[in-house]
XYZ file of C-alpha atoms in Angstrom:
482
model
C -0.268 0.115 0.079
C 1.146 3.327 -0.690
C 0.234 6.907 0.873
C -0.303 10.564 -0.545
C -1.344 13.231 1.335
C -2.171 16.434 0.133
C -1.509 19.529 2.160
C -3.922 22.400 1.476
C -4.636 25.728 2.080
C -7.814 24.599 4.038
C -7.306 21.139 4.612
C -5.776 17.931 4.431
C -6.459 14.763 2.134
C -5.131 11.193 2.667
C -5.725 8.759 -0.096
C -4.417 5.244 0.610
C -3.514 3.236 -2.830
C -2.679 -0.548 -3.574
C 0.243 -1.432 -5.616
C -1.726 -1.282 -8.879
C -2.754 2.701 -7.841
C -6.273 1.821 -7.157
C -7.223 3.714 -4.136
C -8.909 1.680 -1.299
C -9.930 4.631 1.108
C -9.479 8.200 1.593
C -9.854 10.598 4.963
C -9.426 14.309 5.343
C -9.401 17.031 7.873
C -9.581 20.637 7.931
C -7.973 23.923 9.440
C -7.930 27.515 9.746
C -6.429 30.260 7.805
C -5.162 33.410 10.281
C -5.575 37.072 8.668
C -4.067 39.201 11.095
C -4.031 42.310 8.898
C -5.111 43.184 5.351
C -2.963 41.290 2.828
C -1.724 38.921 5.354
C -2.618 35.004 5.404
C -0.882 32.570 7.905
C -1.141 29.638 9.537
C 0.238 27.631 12.543
C 2.533 24.265 11.232
C 1.121 22.857 14.437
C -2.269 22.740 12.757
C -1.156 21.014 9.898
C 0.510 18.064 12.283
C -2.745 17.967 13.907
C -4.785 17.908 10.767
C -2.158 14.612 9.557
C -2.692 13.169 12.626
C -6.484 12.952 12.374
C -6.635 11.935 8.917
C -4.065 9.167 9.199
C -6.056 8.042 12.345
C -9.209 8.060 10.422
C -7.685 5.950 7.766
C -5.944 3.526 10.235
C -9.534 2.735 11.967
C -11.666 2.518 8.834
C -8.870 0.283 6.870
C -6.607 -0.955 9.401
C -5.219 -3.978 7.413
C -4.288 -1.461 4.117
C -2.681 1.124 6.766
C -0.352 -1.882 8.265
C 0.632 -2.399 4.749
C 1.770 1.161 3.653
C 5.331 0.873 2.293
C 5.735 4.628 1.720
C 4.211 7.983 1.622
C 4.799 11.228 -0.094
C 3.393 14.888 -0.078
C 1.656 17.604 -2.092
C 2.014 20.774 -0.707
C 0.811 24.587 -1.173
C 3.893 26.237 -2.568
C 5.840 29.541 -1.396
C 4.929 29.325 2.244
C 7.701 30.264 4.889
C 8.191 27.971 8.027
C 10.880 29.553 9.696
C 12.439 27.412 12.636
C 15.668 28.218 15.032
C 18.877 25.796 15.508
C 16.326 23.301 17.367
C 13.721 23.215 15.326
C 11.449 25.142 17.158
C 8.923 27.254 14.821
C 10.030 30.972 15.511
C 6.304 32.218 14.036
C 3.834 31.524 11.952
C 3.959 30.234 8.969
C 3.215 33.357 5.930
C 1.225 31.632 3.379
C 1.618 31.576 -0.858
C -1.797 34.448 -0.744
C -0.017 36.351 1.865
C 0.695 40.055 -0.276
C 2.356 41.936 2.530
C 5.717 41.646 0.815
C 5.526 43.243 -1.705
C 7.887 46.054 -1.873
C 10.544 43.262 -1.249
C 9.317 41.399 -4.024
C 9.486 44.256 -6.416
C 13.142 45.626 -5.850
C 13.974 42.017 -5.818
C 12.697 41.634 -9.274
C 14.557 44.803 -10.231
C 17.484 43.315 -10.006
C 18.085 41.412 -13.556
C 19.667 38.465 -11.683
C 16.466 37.418 -10.206
C 14.610 36.566 -13.491
C 17.839 35.404 -15.380
C 18.641 32.709 -12.729
C 15.458 31.680 -11.530
C 13.178 32.033 -14.831
C 10.222 33.893 -13.112
C 9.302 37.012 -11.736
C 9.457 37.370 -8.024
C 6.374 37.775 -7.119
C 4.875 38.857 -3.514
C 3.306 35.413 -2.683
C 7.059 33.513 -3.566
C 9.122 32.631 -0.180
C 12.457 34.963 -0.633
C 10.461 38.286 -0.218
C 8.766 37.016 2.729
C 12.193 36.305 4.661
C 13.158 40.114 3.869
C 9.998 41.253 4.768
C 10.631 39.801 8.125
C 14.365 40.910 8.462
C 13.242 44.540 7.617
C 9.995 44.219 10.312
C 10.953 41.439 12.435
C 14.490 41.661 12.723
C 14.724 39.620 16.223
C 12.990 36.748 14.603
C 15.229 36.898 11.467
C 18.162 36.620 13.346
C 17.276 33.518 15.031
C 16.308 31.465 11.891
C 18.421 28.528 11.198
C 16.448 27.077 8.525
C 13.434 27.785 5.947
C 10.908 24.916 4.923
C 8.259 25.493 2.465
C 4.841 23.943 4.103
C 4.965 20.295 3.370
C 8.659 19.910 4.154
C 7.718 20.597 7.645
C 6.263 17.735 7.633
C 8.922 15.702 6.436
C 10.922 17.153 8.788
C 8.137 16.080 11.780
C 7.834 12.113 10.352
C 11.703 11.943 9.152
C 13.625 14.491 11.392
C 15.381 15.361 8.073
C 15.436 19.178 6.666
C 14.867 18.354 3.255
C 12.911 19.969 0.077
C 12.702 18.711 -3.623
C 12.785 20.865 -7.038
C 9.196 21.743 -7.464
C 8.556 23.442 -4.255
C 12.364 24.683 -4.259
C 11.456 26.329 -7.774
C 8.947 29.054 -6.199
C 11.205 30.434 -3.229
C 12.932 32.597 -5.684
C 16.443 31.197 -4.154
C 16.845 28.188 -7.170
C 18.246 28.213 -10.027
C 15.594 26.689 -12.212
C 17.199 25.387 -15.203
C 20.207 23.703 -13.232
C 18.228 22.626 -10.177
C 20.401 23.616 -7.545
C 20.489 26.231 -4.812
C 21.904 29.746 -6.384
C 24.448 31.516 -4.112
C 23.533 35.067 -6.401
C 19.387 34.225 -5.815
C 20.459 34.017 -1.837
C 22.653 36.726 -1.652
C 19.877 39.004 -3.447
C 17.819 37.576 -0.407
C 19.771 38.174 2.180
C 20.066 34.157 2.994
C 22.092 31.802 3.361
C 22.819 28.323 1.819
C 23.312 26.632 5.411
C 19.741 27.863 6.109
C 18.254 26.030 3.228
C 17.139 22.425 3.669
C 18.907 19.613 1.766
C 17.710 19.511 -1.972
C 16.313 16.697 -3.609
C 14.314 15.216 -6.350
C 10.364 14.549 -5.544
C 10.679 10.424 -5.848
C 13.804 10.547 -3.810
C 13.923 9.034 -0.387
C 14.188 11.416 2.812
C 14.015 8.739 5.227
C 12.280 6.483 7.375
C 9.282 7.504 9.635
C 11.303 8.049 12.875
C 10.680 6.296 16.249
C 8.872 9.710 17.880
C 5.996 8.907 15.426
C 5.045 5.849 16.459
C 1.510 7.374 17.600
C 0.740 7.246 13.852
C 0.587 3.848 13.617
C 2.567 3.407 10.362
C 4.488 0.354 9.775
C 8.314 0.001 10.689
C 10.490 1.045 7.666
C 8.109 3.079 6.206
C 9.973 5.307 3.496
C 8.851 9.386 3.317
C 9.162 10.244 -0.313
C 10.254 14.325 -0.581
C 7.061 14.735 -3.129
C 6.234 18.203 -4.435
C 4.444 20.962 -5.059
C 0.586 21.270 -5.443
C 0.027 21.853 -9.097
C 3.464 19.377 -10.356
C 1.706 16.595 -8.190
C -1.452 17.118 -9.305
C 0.261 17.148 -12.523
C 1.563 13.526 -11.667
C -2.067 12.216 -10.683
C -3.332 13.168 -14.084
C 0.127 12.276 -16.167
C 0.930 15.197 -17.236
C 4.598 14.742 -17.226
C 6.334 16.030 -20.816
C 5.888 17.628 -23.912
C 2.013 17.372 -25.059
C 0.833 16.684 -21.968
C -1.207 19.431 -19.483
C -4.539 20.451 -17.786
C -6.768 23.140 -17.389
C -8.087 23.502 -13.945
C -11.447 25.332 -13.345
C -11.237 25.751 -9.794
C -11.125 28.732 -7.348
C -8.291 30.089 -9.225
C -7.509 28.947 -12.954
C -4.211 26.863 -14.393
C -3.121 26.104 -17.804
C -0.464 23.508 -17.384
C 1.836 21.985 -19.552
C 4.526 19.249 -18.895
C 7.837 20.519 -20.291
C 10.579 18.119 -21.127
C 13.110 21.290 -21.162
C 13.754 24.351 -19.695
C 12.177 27.358 -21.364
C 11.807 30.249 -19.002
C 9.113 33.363 -20.103
C 8.744 35.480 -17.158
C 8.401 38.529 -18.970
C 4.688 36.883 -19.661
C 4.302 36.150 -15.917
C 4.262 32.450 -16.898
C 5.555 30.131 -14.103
C 8.389 27.742 -15.116
C 9.247 25.185 -12.579
C 11.001 22.086 -11.846
C 8.559 19.176 -12.256
C 8.433 16.606 -9.447
C 10.091 14.225 -11.337
C 13.679 14.210 -12.321
C 15.056 15.624 -15.288
C 11.403 17.574 -16.156
C 9.572 21.133 -15.945
C 6.629 22.226 -16.310
C 4.964 25.681 -16.451
C 1.386 27.284 -15.854
C -0.327 30.359 -15.969
C -2.748 31.567 -13.634
C -6.012 33.145 -13.473
C -7.120 34.516 -10.001
C -10.585 34.799 -9.905
C -11.935 31.531 -12.119
C -15.051 29.954 -10.419
C -14.700 32.579 -7.845
C -15.742 34.793 -10.018
C -19.130 32.551 -10.489
C -19.577 32.387 -7.021
C -19.344 36.495 -6.570
C -22.026 36.621 -8.597
C -24.157 33.810 -7.246
C -23.371 36.095 -3.742
C -24.643 39.075 -5.613
C -27.787 37.967 -6.699
C -28.875 35.408 -4.493
C -29.094 32.274 -7.032
C -26.758 29.466 -6.044
C -23.690 28.861 -8.723
C -25.558 25.792 -10.126
C -28.679 27.366 -10.843
C -27.046 30.270 -12.645
C -25.083 27.770 -14.715
C -28.297 25.462 -15.179
C -30.373 28.887 -16.521
C -27.853 28.812 -19.880
C -29.418 25.729 -20.955
C -27.743 23.025 -22.908
C -26.695 24.816 -26.211
C -23.865 26.990 -26.085
C -24.415 30.468 -27.120
C -22.140 33.010 -29.020
C -20.213 35.513 -27.096
C -23.038 38.373 -25.690
C -23.373 42.028 -25.287
C -22.144 41.788 -21.825
C -18.695 41.502 -21.350
C -16.659 40.456 -18.028
C -13.234 41.127 -17.079
C -12.534 38.535 -14.201
C -9.708 40.765 -12.368
C -11.694 40.230 -8.883
C -8.379 39.784 -7.247
C -6.056 41.601 -9.817
C -4.364 39.239 -12.190
C -1.404 36.872 -12.107
C -0.621 35.717 -16.006
C 0.294 37.556 -18.361
C -0.338 40.958 -16.368
C 1.281 40.358 -12.989
C -0.973 43.160 -11.704
C -2.291 42.783 -8.378
C -3.963 46.347 -8.436
C -6.110 45.958 -11.492
C -10.118 45.408 -11.178
C -12.580 43.959 -13.041
C -15.732 44.770 -14.026
C -18.497 44.651 -16.279
C -19.207 46.306 -19.650
C -22.090 46.326 -22.587
C -24.769 46.216 -19.551
C -28.564 47.314 -20.790
C -31.574 47.520 -19.134
C -32.864 44.253 -20.466
C -29.153 42.794 -19.033
C -30.842 40.012 -17.490
C -28.815 37.191 -14.638
C -28.572 34.658 -17.704
C -26.419 37.512 -19.370
C -24.177 38.275 -16.452
C -23.477 34.476 -16.301
C -22.407 34.024 -19.429
C -20.425 36.870 -19.635
C -18.745 35.906 -16.282
C -18.015 32.192 -17.790
C -16.699 33.736 -21.155
C -14.615 36.046 -19.119
C -13.171 33.382 -17.300
C -12.371 31.282 -20.730
C -10.352 34.516 -21.865
C -8.581 34.719 -19.108
C -7.515 31.280 -19.664
C -6.706 31.997 -23.104
C -4.784 34.624 -22.341
C -2.456 32.021 -20.232
C -2.984 29.480 -22.803
C -1.216 31.888 -25.315
C 1.649 32.847 -23.180
C 2.289 29.435 -22.922
C 2.179 28.669 -26.612
C 5.150 31.875 -26.991
C 7.432 29.976 -24.822
C 7.073 26.507 -27.425
C 4.659 24.285 -25.472
C 2.324 22.482 -27.448
C -1.043 21.330 -26.057
C -2.950 19.692 -28.550
C -5.780 18.730 -26.290
C -6.203 19.088 -22.244
C -7.653 17.444 -19.059
C -10.379 19.437 -17.836
C -10.573 19.540 -13.829
C -11.650 21.552 -11.155
C -15.715 22.166 -9.680
C -16.272 24.285 -13.197
C -15.348 21.499 -15.270
C -18.361 19.761 -14.345
C -20.407 22.351 -15.941
C -21.084 20.683 -19.893
C -21.949 24.251 -20.595
C -18.834 25.919 -19.528
C -16.635 23.436 -20.477
C -18.107 23.277 -24.343
C -17.607 27.146 -23.913
C -13.767 26.994 -22.583
C -12.819 24.225 -25.093
C -14.164 26.563 -28.057
C -12.461 29.374 -26.418
C -8.932 27.789 -26.578
C -10.030 25.469 -29.835
C -8.635 22.416 -28.756
C -10.528 19.031 -27.207
C -11.048 18.836 -23.278
C -10.981 15.729 -21.872
C -12.715 14.944 -18.438
C -11.499 12.212 -16.249
C -14.064 9.644 -14.975
C -14.960 10.212 -11.306
C -12.778 8.758 -8.682
C -9.578 9.446 -7.183
C -7.051 11.848 -9.390
C -5.217 14.843 -8.469
C -2.814 15.770 -5.880
C -3.298 13.053 -3.460
C -3.383 10.421 -6.360
C -0.017 12.043 -7.561
C 1.508 12.107 -3.996
C 0.887 8.087 -4.047
C 2.276 7.363 -7.178
C 5.350 9.631 -6.233
C 5.574 7.371 -2.900
C 5.158 4.297 -5.297
C 8.208 5.638 -7.526
C 10.253 6.057 -4.486
C 9.781 3.168 -2.735
C 10.141 0.655 -6.057
C 12.244 2.664 -8.283
C 9.774 3.091 -11.024
C 10.010 4.946 -14.038
C 7.399 7.758 -13.433
C 5.795 7.426 -16.810
C 5.207 4.027 -16.210
C 3.148 4.683 -12.779
C 1.973 8.497 -13.934
C -0.303 8.140 -16.556
C -3.365 9.131 -17.310
C -6.767 8.690 -15.416
C -9.750 6.907 -17.546
C -11.465 9.554 -19.618
C -15.439 9.963 -19.088
C -15.874 12.497 -21.764
C -14.539 14.557 -24.173
C -15.901 17.674 -24.935
C -14.869 19.020 -28.691
C -14.774 22.988 -29.377
C -17.996 23.744 -31.006
C -16.897 24.348 -34.681
C -19.332 27.083 -35.928
C -18.681 29.242 -32.869
C -14.936 29.035 -32.417
C -14.457 32.488 -34.911
C -16.958 34.525 -32.662
C -15.020 33.163 -29.374
C -11.875 34.488 -31.129
C -13.093 37.923 -32.027
C -14.185 38.159 -28.515
C -11.095 37.091 -27.309
C -9.245 39.338 -29.296
C -11.497 42.209 -27.998
C -10.728 40.792 -24.130
C -7.131 40.795 -24.853
C -7.256 44.203 -25.881
C -9.566 45.771 -23.394
C -6.559 45.386 -20.524
C -5.126 48.707 -21.113
C -7.878 50.445 -20.917
C -9.084 48.714 -17.701
C -6.000 49.437 -16.273
C -6.237 53.218 -16.868
C -9.187 53.919 -15.192
C -9.336 55.394 -11.542
């Protein structure tokens, strides 16, 4: 048996699979996020320990025999968080999370140095780890002076389980301390951020074994000799869960945020378009992604202000995809990542008339999100990424209407996986399997069974192309508005 743990921002999911990768059972636990000031987002790492312990206890109670046969486990984790510990491993302050924007000034200062993009292959975003430490150095110097090690969220759990300070390439790539092409810590980037190499954890590949579960964790009831495998960052591990490892493989996620991800067999960064270029969670591979900050979050926002559920709004559109309407929506409710790297731009509607109703607004919101995802798709294509088709995942992909609109906007077929285990928890279990057996990831990390394929609607491709062109041209005007 193999165990995959997906450490999310709001909770952890544990998935138990057999040696063939079939799900045996799952359990989850939740925890809170603290927002002590505007733009701040923090978590106590102790809450992750409590959550993982509870999820494992539930799995053990429900599947005792299978739980006793676990040979290895691994993690998926939310990226960019900064866990700071002293020389004894004591956490010095709450973890500053990926969606914390307090370090925007420090990020801008780092990004202004040409070495940052040249070596890391990415813009230094406020959410990345390096500017967080620079903020602590400036605002909490007593804490900064005691920092012996910095870990990413999942890596704190690796240390808790094994006693070893370690990370792996995919998570390290989101710190702005890693030479992403060379897959190693960069002395130049560390110096830019005021850090030292001895403060960095050991750097592994995602399928490398960190160690065995230490005796101090015997309360978890894991078998003696259970291996802990390094794992990876959430989107990289989700890609492992859906078989998106190399050229031509990828997915579009219609979740709270939106992601277009493409596996890459080589390193081809394009920081200027706000494309993320990161190491993959398997050796010798990279991946690229564009990010839309408000995808289904935009529909949920419309739901709140209209008083209709997201499902009711979507269902009212019917079964037949309509052409782009007069009402337009720009989904920059929280700013935007790709391709604009603009935290300040805000969205809105245009083309509203006295006859505009909820269905017009719903259609416009779905179209606006689809166009924003095409922005990311075009940015990826500009780097040489090729996606002749893609998996469609995330809650929004359950809508036939929205998925067909998105397929038509991108002009590629979208494959929807069959219901069942896939994504980050399965990806983590697959990484554990590779770490334990030495299996080639491409033999283990295959695509899930496909439930259906949504093709572009041929008679509307041109109309959605034209509407996308207008959408892309509107950003400078929105940016100029007071």
